[in-house]
Coordinates of N, CA, C and O in Angstrom, one line a residue:
A691 N 56.9 -162.6 -123.6 CA 57.8 -161.4 -123.8 C 57.5 -160.8 -125.1 O 57.0 -161.4 -126.1
L692 N 57.6 -159.5 -125.2 CA 57.4 -158.7 -126.4 C 58.7 -158.6 -127.2 O 59.8 -158.4 -126.6
Q693 N 58.6 -158.6 -128.5 CA 59.8 -158.3 -129.3 C 59.9 -156.8 -129.5 O 58.9 -156.1 -129.3
P694 N 61.1 -156.3 -129.8 CA 61.3 -154.9 -130.0 C 60.2 -154.3 -131.0 O 60.1 -154.9 -132.1
G695 N 59.5 -153.3 -130.7 CA 58.5 -152.7 -131.5 C 57.2 -153.3 -131.5 O 56.2 -152.8 -132.0
E696 N 57.1 -154.5 -130.8 CA 55.8 -155.2 -130.7 C 54.9 -154.5 -129.6 O 55.5 -154.1 -128.6
T697 N 53.6 -154.5 -129.8 CA 52.7 -153.9 -128.8 C 51.7 -155.0 -128.5 O 51.4 -155.9 -129.2
R698 N 51.1 -154.8 -127.3 CA 50.1 -155.7 -126.8 C 49.2 -155.0 -125.9 O 49.7 -154.2 -125.1
T699 N 47.9 -155.2 -126.0 CA 46.9 -154.6 -125.0 C 46.8 -155.5 -123.8 O 46.7 -156.7 -123.9
V700 N 46.9 -154.8 -122.6 CA 46.7 -155.6 -121.4 C 45.6 -154.9 -120.6 O 45.3 -153.8 -120.7
T701 N 45.0 -155.7 -119.7 CA 43.9 -155.2 -118.8 C 44.4 -155.5 -117.4 O 44.8 -156.7 -117.1
L702 N 44.3 -154.5 -116.6 CA 44.7 -154.7 -115.2 C 43.4 -154.4 -114.3 O 42.7 -153.5 -114.6
T703 N 43.1 -155.3 -113.4 CA 42.0 -155.1 -112.5 C 42.6 -154.8 -111.1 O 43.4 -155.6 -110.6
L704 N 42.3 -153.6 -110.6 CA 42.8 -153.1 -109.3 C 41.7 -153.1 -108.3 O 40.6 -152.6 -108.6
P705 N 41.9 -153.8 -107.2 CA 40.9 -153.8 -106.1 C 40.8 -152.4 -105.4 O 41.7 -151.6 -105.6
R706 N 39.7 -152.2 -104.7 CA 39.5 -150.9 -104.0 C 40.7 -150.6 -103.1 O 41.0 -149.4 -102.9
E707 N 41.3 -151.6 -102.5 CA 42.4 -151.4 -101.6 C 43.6 -150.7 -102.3 O 44.4 -150.0 -101.6
A708 N 43.7 -150.8 -103.6 CA 44.8 -150.1 -104.3 C 44.6 -148.6 -104.3 O 45.6 -147.9 -104.5
F709 N 43.4 -148.1 -104.0 CA 43.1 -146.7 -104.0 C 42.8 -146.1 -102.6 O 42.5 -145.0 -102.4
A710 N 43.0 -147.0 -101.6 CA 42.6 -146.6 -100.2 C 43.8 -146.0 -99.4 O 44.9 -146.3 -99.7
Y711 N 43.4 -145.2 -98.4 CA 44.3 -144.7 -97.4 C 43.7 -144.9 -96.1 O 42.5 -145.1 -96.0
Y712 N 44.5 -145.0 -95.0 CA 44.0 -145.2 -93.7 C 43.6 -143.8 -93.1 O 44.4 -142.9 -93.0
D713 N 42.4 -143.7 -92.7 CA 41.9 -142.5 -92.0 C 41.8 -142.7 -90.5 O 41.0 -143.5 -90.0
D714 N 42.7 -142.1 -89.8 CA 42.8 -142.2 -88.3 C 41.5 -141.8 -87.7 O 41.1 -142.5 -86.7
A715 N 40.9 -140.8 -88.1 CA 39.6 -140.3 -87.5 C 38.5 -141.3 -87.6 O 37.8 -141.5 -86.6
Q716 N 38.4 -142.0 -88.7 CA 37.4 -143.1 -88.9 C 37.9 -144.4 -88.4 O 37.1 -145.4 -88.3
R717 N 39.2 -144.6 -88.2 CA 39.8 -145.9 -87.9 C 39.4 -146.9 -88.9 O 39.0 -148.0 -88.6
A718 N 39.5 -146.5 -90.2 CA 39.1 -147.4 -91.3 C 39.9 -147.0 -92.5 O 40.5 -145.9 -92.6
W719 N 39.9 -147.9 -93.5 CA 40.4 -147.6 -94.8 C 39.4 -146.9 -95.6 O 38.2 -147.3 -95.6
V720 N 39.8 -145.9 -96.4 CA 38.9 -145.1 -97.3 C 39.4 -145.1 -98.7 O 40.5 -144.7 -98.9
A721 N 38.5 -145.4 -99.6 CA 38.8 -145.1 -101.1 C 37.7 -144.1 -101.5 O 36.5 -144.4 -101.5
E722 N 38.2 -142.9 -101.7 CA 37.3 -141.8 -102.0 C 36.8 -141.7 -103.4 O 37.5 -141.9 -104.3
E723 N 35.5 -141.3 -103.5 CA 34.9 -141.1 -104.8 C 35.6 -140.0 -105.5 O 36.1 -139.0 -104.8
G724 N 35.7 -140.0 -106.8 CA 36.4 -138.9 -107.5 C 37.0 -139.4 -108.8 O 37.0 -140.5 -109.2
D725 N 37.6 -138.4 -109.5 CA 38.3 -138.6 -110.8 C 39.8 -138.7 -110.5 O 40.3 -137.9 -109.8
F726 N 40.4 -139.7 -111.1 CA 41.8 -140.0 -110.9 C 42.4 -140.4 -112.2 O 41.8 -140.5 -113.2
E727 N 43.8 -140.6 -112.2 CA 44.5 -140.9 -113.4 C 45.6 -141.9 -113.0 O 46.3 -141.7 -112.0
I728 N 45.6 -143.0 -113.8 CA 46.7 -144.0 -113.6 C 47.8 -143.6 -114.6 O 47.6 -143.2 -115.8
L729 N 49.1 -143.6 -114.1 CA 50.2 -143.2 -115.0 C 51.1 -144.5 -115.1 O 51.4 -145.2 -114.1
V730 N 51.5 -144.8 -116.3 CA 52.3 -145.9 -116.6 C 53.6 -145.4 -117.3 O 53.5 -144.6 -118.2
G731 N 54.7 -145.9 -116.8 CA 56.0 -145.4 -117.5 C 57.2 -146.2 -117.0 O 57.1 -147.0 -116.1
A732 N 58.3 -145.9 -117.7 CA 59.5 -146.6 -117.3 C 60.1 -146.0 -116.0 O 60.8 -146.7 -115.3
S733 N 59.7 -144.8 -115.7 CA 60.0 -144.1 -114.5 C 59.1 -142.9 -114.3 O 58.3 -142.6 -115.2
S734 N 59.2 -142.2 -113.1 CA 58.3 -141.1 -112.9 C 58.6 -139.9 -113.9 O 57.8 -139.1 -114.1
Q735 N 59.8 -140.0 -114.5 CA 60.2 -138.9 -115.4 C 59.9 -139.4 -116.9 O 60.1 -138.6 -117.8
D736 N 59.4 -140.6 -117.1 CA 59.2 -141.1 -118.4 C 57.8 -141.8 -118.5 O 57.7 -143.0 -118.7
I737 N 56.8 -141.0 -118.3 CA 55.4 -141.5 -118.4 C 55.0 -141.7 -119.8 O 55.1 -140.9 -120.7
R738 N 54.6 -143.0 -120.1 CA 54.2 -143.3 -121.5 C 52.7 -143.5 -121.7 O 52.3 -143.6 -122.9
L739 N 52.0 -143.6 -120.7 CA 50.5 -143.8 -120.8 C 49.8 -143.2 -119.6 O 50.3 -143.3 -118.5
R740 N 48.7 -142.6 -119.9 CA 47.8 -142.0 -118.9 C 46.4 -142.5 -119.2 O 46.0 -142.5 -120.3
A741 N 45.8 -143.0 -118.1 CA 44.4 -143.5 -118.2 C 43.5 -142.9 -117.1 O 43.8 -143.2 -115.9
P742 N 42.6 -142.1 -117.5 CA 41.7 -141.5 -116.5 C 40.7 -142.6 -116.0 O 40.3 -143.5 -116.8
F743 N 40.2 -142.5 -114.8 CA 39.1 -143.3 -114.3 C 38.4 -142.6 -113.2 O 38.9 -141.6 -112.7
R744 N 37.2 -143.1 -112.9 CA 36.4 -142.5 -111.8 C 36.0 -143.6 -110.8 O 35.5 -144.7 -111.2
L745 N 36.1 -143.3 -109.5 CA 35.5 -144.1 -108.5 C 34.2 -143.5 -108.2 O 34.1 -142.3 -107.9
T746 N 33.1 -144.2 -108.4 CA 31.8 -143.6 -108.4 C 31.2 -143.5 -107.0 O 30.1 -142.9 -106.8
A747 N 31.8 -144.2 -106.0 CA 31.3 -144.1 -104.7 C 32.4 -144.2 -103.7 O 33.4 -145.0 -103.9
T748 N 32.3 -143.6 -102.6 CA 33.4 -143.7 -101.5 C 33.1 -145.0 -100.8 O 32.0 -145.4 -100.5
A749 N 34.2 -145.8 -100.6 CA 34.1 -147.0 -99.8 C 34.9 -146.9 -98.5 O 36.0 -146.4 -98.5
V750 N 34.3 -147.3 -97.4 CA 35.0 -147.3 -96.1 C 34.9 -148.7 -95.6 O 33.9 -149.3 -95.6
F751 N 36.1 -149.2 -95.3 CA 36.2 -150.6 -94.9 C 37.2 -150.8 -93.8 O 38.2 -150.1 -93.7
D752 N 37.1 -151.9 -93.0 CA 37.9 -152.1 -91.9 C 39.2 -152.9 -92.2 O 40.2 -152.8 -91.6
A753 N 39.1 -153.8 -93.1 CA 40.2 -154.7 -93.4 C 41.4 -154.0 -94.0 O 41.2 -153.1 -94.9
A754 N 42.5 -154.3 -93.6 CA 43.7 -153.7 -94.1 C 43.9 -154.2 -95.6 O 43.5 -155.3 -95.9
P755 N 44.4 -153.3 -96.4 CA 44.7 -153.7 -97.8 C 45.5 -155.0 -97.9 O 46.5 -155.1 -97.1
S756 N 45.2 -155.9 -98.8 CA 45.9 -157.1 -98.9 C 47.1 -156.9 -99.8 O 47.0 -156.2 -100.8
A757 N 48.2 -157.5 -99.5 CA 49.4 -157.5 -100.3 C 49.4 -158.7 -101.2 O 49.3 -159.8 -100.8
K758 N 49.4 -158.4 -102.5 CA 49.5 -159.6 -103.5 C 50.9 -159.7 -104.0 O 51.5 -158.7 -104.3
S759 N 51.3 -160.9 -104.1 CA 52.7 -161.2 -104.6 C 52.6 -161.9 -105.9 O 51.6 -162.4 -106.3

């Protein structure tokens, strides 16, 4: 746990499934190439961090995204 005012750097690894949608036409999951932005905040009205990233290639795959708990 962090103390009030304390900061810490964290690294999150997100699998391709985190960026995929199901394409009915292809009957597959698709993670499209492109520029995106991750938003982190206390709520959608209180964004505290923005991090741009790029998917360098489109991925098409059959497996449903896995739910991690």
